[in-house]
Short mmCIF file of C-alpha atoms in Angstrom, two decimals:
data_model
loop_
_atom_site.label_atom_id
_atom_site.label_comp_id
_atom_site.label_asym_id
_atom_site.label_seq_id
_atom_site.Cartn_x
_atom_site.Cartn_y
_atom_site.Cartn_z
CA MET T 1 -190.80 98.79 7.90
CA PRO T 2 -192.91 100.27 5.08
CA GLN T 3 -191.06 102.79 2.89
CA ASN T 4 -193.41 105.69 3.69
CA LEU T 5 -193.03 105.11 7.44
CA ARG T 6 -189.25 104.87 7.07
CA THR T 7 -189.22 108.16 5.17
CA LYS T 8 -191.33 109.89 7.84
CA THR T 9 -189.08 108.55 10.59
CA ASN T 10 -185.94 109.79 8.83
CA ARG T 11 -187.52 113.22 8.40
CA VAL T 12 -188.31 113.36 12.11
CA ILE T 13 -184.74 112.39 13.01
CA LEU T 14 -183.20 114.90 10.59
CA GLY T 15 -185.59 117.62 11.73
CA GLY T 16 -184.75 116.93 15.37
CA LEU T 17 -181.03 117.02 14.64
CA ALA T 18 -181.37 120.27 12.75
CA LEU T 19 -183.34 121.88 15.54
CA PHE T 20 -180.87 120.69 18.13
CA PHE T 21 -177.93 122.09 16.13
CA CYS T 22 -179.75 125.42 15.94
CA LEU T 23 -180.21 125.44 19.70
CA CYS T 24 -176.64 124.42 20.43
CA PHE T 25 -174.98 126.94 18.16
CA SER T 26 -177.37 129.85 18.48
CA PRO T 27 -175.85 133.27 19.46
CA ALA T 28 -177.48 133.08 22.89
CA PHE T 29 -175.80 129.76 23.57
CA ALA T 30 -172.45 130.85 22.12
CA ASP T 31 -172.30 134.15 24.03
CA ASN T 32 -173.26 132.58 27.35
CA SER T 33 -170.57 131.35 29.72
CA PRO T 34 -171.11 128.01 31.49
CA PRO T 35 -171.67 127.82 35.25
CA GLN T 36 -168.94 126.65 37.57
CA VAL T 37 -168.78 124.33 40.57
CA ILE T 38 -166.58 125.85 43.29
CA GLU T 39 -166.54 123.73 46.46
CA ILE T 40 -168.36 121.80 49.16
CA LYS T 41 -167.75 122.28 52.88
CA PRO T 42 -166.99 120.12 54.73
CA SER T 43 -165.27 118.24 51.93
CA SER T 44 -164.89 115.14 54.10
CA GLY T 45 -166.19 113.80 57.38
CA ILE T 46 -168.06 111.09 59.27
CA SER T 47 -171.67 110.93 60.40
CA ASN T 48 -174.14 108.42 61.79
CA PRO T 49 -177.56 107.50 60.42
CA ASP T 50 -180.30 109.92 61.51
CA GLN T 51 -177.71 112.62 62.23
CA GLU T 52 -178.38 115.90 60.42
CA ILE T 53 -175.42 117.32 58.47
CA LEU T 54 -175.17 120.87 57.09
CA PHE T 55 -173.35 120.89 53.74
CA THR T 56 -172.30 124.22 52.24
CA THR T 57 -172.01 124.21 48.44
CA ILE T 58 -170.78 127.11 46.32
CA PHE T 59 -171.48 127.68 42.62
CA SER T 60 -170.68 130.53 40.26
CA ASP T 61 -171.66 131.82 36.84
CA PRO T 62 -169.72 134.52 34.92
CA ASP T 63 -173.07 135.80 33.62
CA GLY T 64 -174.34 136.31 37.16
CA TRP T 65 -175.94 133.96 39.66
CA GLN T 66 -179.35 134.71 38.06
CA ASP T 67 -178.22 132.74 34.99
CA ILE T 68 -178.02 129.49 36.99
CA GLN T 69 -181.11 127.34 36.50
CA CYS T 70 -180.53 124.50 38.98
CA VAL T 71 -177.79 122.99 41.12
CA SER T 72 -177.42 119.57 42.77
CA LEU T 73 -175.49 117.75 45.46
CA LEU T 74 -175.08 113.99 44.91
CA ILE T 75 -173.85 111.42 47.44
CA GLY T 76 -172.94 107.92 46.27
CA ILE T 77 -170.19 105.44 45.52
CA SER T 78 -170.11 106.92 42.00
CA ASP T 79 -172.06 109.49 39.99
CA ASN T 80 -173.87 106.81 37.95
CA SER T 81 -174.57 104.25 40.67
CA ARG T 82 -178.17 103.27 41.38
CA GLU T 83 -177.26 103.74 45.04
CA ALA T 84 -176.44 107.41 44.50
CA HIS T 85 -178.94 109.97 45.76
CA PHE T 86 -179.04 113.70 45.29
CA VAL T 87 -180.72 116.89 46.43
CA GLN T 88 -181.49 119.62 43.94
CA TYR T 89 -182.49 123.27 43.97
CA ASN T 90 -184.20 124.86 40.95
CA LEU T 91 -183.83 128.64 40.95
CA ASN T 92 -186.53 129.22 38.36
CA SER T 93 -189.19 127.45 40.40
CA ASN T 94 -187.57 128.12 43.80
CA LYS T 95 -188.08 124.45 44.66
CA LEU T 96 -185.99 121.84 46.48
CA ASN T 97 -186.19 118.13 45.68
CA VAL T 98 -184.69 114.77 46.58
CA TYR T 99 -183.98 112.11 43.96
CA SER T 100 -182.56 108.64 43.53
CA ASN T 101 -180.00 108.46 40.74
CA TYR T 102 -182.03 105.91 38.78
CA GLN T 103 -185.06 108.27 38.57
CA ARG T 104 -185.42 109.16 34.89
CA PRO T 105 -188.39 110.34 32.84
CA VAL T 106 -190.42 107.84 30.87
CA PHE T 107 -190.97 108.87 27.26
CA SER T 108 -192.82 107.24 24.39
CA GLY T 109 -193.10 107.67 20.64
CA LEU T 110 -191.50 110.82 19.19
CA ALA T 111 -190.79 112.15 22.68
CA ASN T 112 -188.55 109.14 23.28
CA LEU T 113 -186.70 109.85 20.02
CA TRP T 114 -186.19 113.50 20.97
CA ASN T 115 -184.95 112.47 24.44
CA GLN T 116 -182.36 110.14 22.90
CA VAL T 117 -181.19 112.85 20.50
CA SER T 118 -180.90 115.31 23.42
CA ASN T 119 -178.93 112.84 25.51
CA PHE T 120 -176.65 112.11 22.55
CA PHE T 121 -175.67 115.76 22.15
CA ALA T 122 -175.31 116.21 25.90
CA PHE T 123 -172.82 113.36 25.76
CA ILE T 124 -171.02 114.93 22.77
CA ARG T 125 -170.60 118.20 24.72
CA ALA T 126 -169.29 116.47 27.85
CA PRO T 127 -168.55 112.77 27.28
CA SER T 128 -167.06 112.30 30.76
CA ARG T 129 -170.17 113.65 32.51
CA SER T 130 -173.44 112.02 33.41
CA ILE T 131 -176.62 113.08 31.63
CA TRP T 132 -178.32 115.87 33.57
CA PRO T 133 -180.92 114.47 35.97
CA VAL T 134 -184.62 115.05 35.69
CA THR T 135 -185.98 118.22 37.25
CA ASN T 136 -189.04 117.60 39.37
CA THR T 137 -191.66 120.37 39.25
CA VAL T 138 -193.15 119.55 42.68
CA GLY T 139 -190.75 119.97 45.61
CA SER T 140 -190.75 122.51 48.44
CA SER T 141 -189.33 125.99 48.83
CA PRO T 142 -186.22 126.72 50.94
CA GLY T 143 -187.24 127.82 54.42
CA SER T 144 -190.60 126.04 54.25
CA ASN T 145 -191.60 123.82 57.15
CA ASN T 146 -191.28 120.62 55.11
CA ILE T 147 -189.18 117.46 55.04
CA ILE T 148 -188.70 115.88 51.62
CA GLU T 149 -187.15 112.44 51.48
CA ASN T 150 -186.66 109.10 49.79
CA SER T 151 -185.67 105.74 51.24
CA TYR T 152 -182.08 106.76 51.98
CA LEU T 153 -181.94 110.45 52.84
CA LYS T 154 -184.10 113.40 53.79
CA LEU T 155 -183.77 117.14 53.34
CA ASN T 156 -184.93 119.61 55.98
CA CYS T 157 -186.28 122.50 53.91
CA ALA T 158 -186.63 124.78 56.93
CA LYS T 159 -182.87 124.61 57.54
CA THR T 160 -181.87 124.65 53.87
CA THR T 161 -181.09 128.24 52.90
CA ILE T 162 -179.87 130.16 49.86
CA SER T 163 -177.35 133.01 49.70
CA VAL T 164 -176.36 135.03 46.61
CA GLN T 165 -173.69 137.64 46.00
CA GLY T 166 -172.36 138.85 42.65
CA ASN T 167 -171.79 135.79 40.49
CA THR T 168 -171.88 133.37 43.42
CA LEU T 169 -174.68 131.13 44.63
CA THR T 170 -174.27 129.43 48.01
CA ILE T 171 -176.65 126.75 49.30
CA TYR T 172 -176.70 125.30 52.81
CA TRP T 173 -178.26 121.83 52.66
CA ALA T 174 -179.59 120.21 55.86
CA VAL T 175 -179.25 116.52 54.95
CA THR T 176 -179.90 113.42 57.07
CA PHE T 177 -178.84 109.95 55.92
CA LYS T 178 -181.15 107.11 56.89
CA PRO T 179 -180.18 103.66 58.23
CA GLY T 180 -179.23 101.36 55.38
CA PHE T 181 -177.30 104.04 53.46
CA SER T 182 -173.80 103.68 54.87
CA GLY T 183 -170.13 103.31 54.01
CA LEU T 184 -167.66 105.51 52.16
CA LYS T 185 -169.39 107.78 49.62
CA LYS T 186 -168.23 110.41 47.17
CA THR T 187 -169.82 113.85 47.03
CA TYR T 188 -170.48 115.45 43.65
CA LEU T 189 -171.77 118.88 42.63
CA SER T 190 -173.44 119.90 39.39
CA ALA T 191 -174.85 123.10 37.92
CA LYS T 192 -176.90 123.95 34.86
CA ASP T 193 -177.69 127.40 33.46
CA ASN T 194 -180.67 128.78 31.58
CA VAL T 195 -179.27 127.96 28.12
CA SER T 196 -178.50 124.35 29.09
CA HIS T 197 -174.79 124.65 29.81
CA SER T 198 -174.13 121.88 32.31
CA THR T 199 -171.06 121.07 34.35
CA GLY T 200 -172.13 117.46 34.79
CA TRP T 201 -171.25 115.75 38.06
CA ILE T 202 -167.91 116.91 39.49
CA GLN T 203 -166.52 115.14 42.54
CA LYS T 204 -165.62 117.58 45.31
CA GLY T 205 -165.19 115.40 48.37
CA THR T 206 -165.92 112.20 50.25
CA TRP T 207 -168.18 111.32 53.17
CA PHE T 208 -168.28 108.28 55.43
CA ILE T 209 -171.63 107.20 56.87
CA ASN T 210 -171.11 104.96 59.85
CA ALA T 211 -173.04 101.70 60.05
CA PRO T 212 -174.23 101.06 63.62
CA PRO T 213 -173.49 97.76 65.38
CA LYS T 214 -175.93 94.86 65.14
CA ILE T 215 -176.96 92.53 67.94
CA ILE T 216 -176.95 88.91 66.80
CA SER T 217 -178.04 87.16 69.99
CA LEU T 218 -178.57 87.73 73.68
CA THR T 219 -178.51 85.33 76.61
CA PRO T 220 -180.70 84.88 78.63
CA SER T 221 -183.72 84.56 76.39
CA ASP T 222 -186.84 86.66 76.71
CA LYS T 223 -189.18 85.82 79.64
CA SER T 224 -186.56 83.81 81.51
CA THR T 225 -187.00 83.27 85.26
CA PHE T 226 -184.31 83.39 87.96
CA ASN T 227 -184.02 82.57 91.61
CA ILE T 228 -183.00 85.57 93.67
CA THR T 229 -180.34 83.46 95.34
CA GLY T 230 -178.42 82.80 92.11
CA ALA T 231 -176.52 84.86 89.53
CA ILE T 232 -177.92 85.94 86.18
CA GLU T 233 -175.33 85.25 83.49
CA ILE T 234 -175.65 87.77 80.65
CA SER T 235 -173.89 87.29 77.30
CA ILE T 236 -174.35 89.32 74.14
CA ASN T 237 -173.10 88.63 70.63
CA ALA T 238 -172.84 91.77 68.48
CA ILE T 239 -170.98 92.72 65.30
CA ASP T 240 -170.08 96.00 63.63
CA PRO T 241 -170.32 96.19 59.79
CA ASP T 242 -167.35 98.59 59.73
CA LYS T 243 -165.38 96.38 62.17
CA ASP T 244 -165.26 99.17 64.75
CA PRO T 245 -164.47 98.21 68.38
CA LEU T 246 -167.56 97.80 70.55
CA GLU T 247 -168.55 98.62 74.13
CA TYR T 248 -171.48 97.37 76.20
CA LYS T 249 -173.70 98.82 78.92
CA TYR T 250 -176.12 96.78 81.08
CA PHE T 251 -179.38 97.94 82.66
CA LEU T 252 -182.01 96.44 84.93
CA ASP T 253 -184.99 98.64 84.11
CA ASP T 254 -183.54 102.18 84.31
CA ARG T 255 -180.76 101.18 86.71
CA ILE T 256 -177.23 100.77 85.37
CA ILE T 257 -175.87 97.49 86.68
CA GLN T 258 -172.65 97.68 84.61
CA ASP T 259 -171.37 100.85 82.94
CA TRP T 260 -169.59 100.92 79.57
CA THR T 261 -167.18 98.04 79.22
CA LYS T 262 -165.46 96.17 76.41
CA VAL T 263 -166.59 92.86 77.91
CA SER T 264 -169.64 91.27 76.31
CA GLN T 265 -170.46 89.08 79.33
CA TYR T 266 -171.65 90.11 82.76
CA SER T 267 -172.69 88.17 85.86
CA PHE T 268 -175.40 89.97 87.81
CA ARG T 269 -176.42 88.88 91.29
CA PRO T 270 -179.82 90.32 92.26
CA SER T 271 -180.66 91.62 95.75
CA LEU T 272 -183.78 90.98 97.81
CA THR T 273 -185.35 94.17 96.44
CA ASP T 274 -185.05 92.90 92.85
CA LYS T 275 -187.87 90.40 93.23
CA GLY T 276 -190.47 90.65 90.46
CA LYS T 277 -190.67 91.39 86.73
CA HIS T 278 -187.96 93.52 85.10
CA ASN T 279 -186.64 94.69 81.75
CA LEU T 280 -183.05 93.69 81.08
CA LYS T 281 -181.50 96.09 78.56
CA ILE T 282 -178.09 95.99 76.87
CA GLU T 283 -176.76 98.92 74.83
CA VAL T 284 -173.97 98.46 72.29
CA ARG T 285 -171.96 101.29 70.76
CA ASP T 286 -168.99 101.71 68.44
CA ASN T 287 -166.23 104.30 68.75
CA ILE T 288 -167.83 106.64 66.16
CA GLY T 289 -171.18 107.14 67.84
CA GLY T 290 -173.26 104.40 66.27
CA SER T 291 -175.35 102.46 68.77
CA THR T 292 -178.12 99.92 69.17
CA SER T 293 -179.84 98.15 72.05
CA LYS T 294 -181.95 95.14 72.94
CA ILE T 295 -184.50 94.70 75.73
CA ILE T 296 -185.86 91.44 77.12
CA SER T 297 -188.22 90.68 79.98
CA ILE T 298 -187.06 88.59 82.95
CA TYR T 299 -188.68 87.50 86.22
CA ILE T 300 -186.79 87.17 89.50
CA PHE T 301 -188.51 85.10 92.20
CA ARG T 302 -187.71 84.62 95.84
CA ASP T 303 -187.32 80.99 96.87
CA PHE T 304 -184.84 80.30 99.65
CA PRO T 305 -183.64 76.72 99.90
CA LYS T 306 -185.09 74.76 102.80
CA PRO T 307 -182.72 73.25 105.38
CA PRO T 308 -182.21 69.50 105.10
CA ASN T 309 -184.30 67.26 107.34
CA GLU T 310 -182.50 66.14 110.40
#
């Protein structure tokens, strides 16, 4: 690197460090008390994919709730996992947002240098915490008739509400986990105030998202034909990712031919009125509420055997 460029780079670094020290140790920063994470309710529980859950999160700031800039609720196996996802509310913009944990801003040139310096000092202040996530400036307001989402969860803004009293900020998040985001997760809360005090991610609970059963195979095959005089042998092979016990329910069109049972085979003998084309449907459920189903088409024909020739 040429000497003059090295000198300019060093000046930029030193200038950035000096400015950051001024910000960190300014009277406004020193006199301001950091925000606090209080609790999440429920702190544990079980839900199924596509089931809406109302989480209540409580935050506080000794300088008043107005001093809080933004708060977040993160759900994941850890606070730095790429599979962690979080919802965030920014008080200054009055906007809600949904993020994946790996969403980070892209910087270049001097902006990248400043970002690294900022992250370094954020780590110095709280080495056990994650770097504060990016704040999106788009989002939707609480109470608005909008759904914001990513691939794994969605937030119902109409049912997400804010309550304030004294130093306390309470947020009711209406969150729905999508299929594919399942298993035991940890729940974290985080708060940041207007002078950049940040709690980092603090674990406050756990949540289990049930994985529904999966149907591997079904006998008979689709578009099979059967004589009305014989039995239709039905067999289904299904598994549950969480190893939950399974039950099965059998339908011919909308008619239940066998109610919930733990047996994955059923022998159905059609009647004379069952002649024609039908949908054969099998539902599978676990003991937590997860379910799936499979439908095939079958045809039942009427062909009585002829008596033997005398």
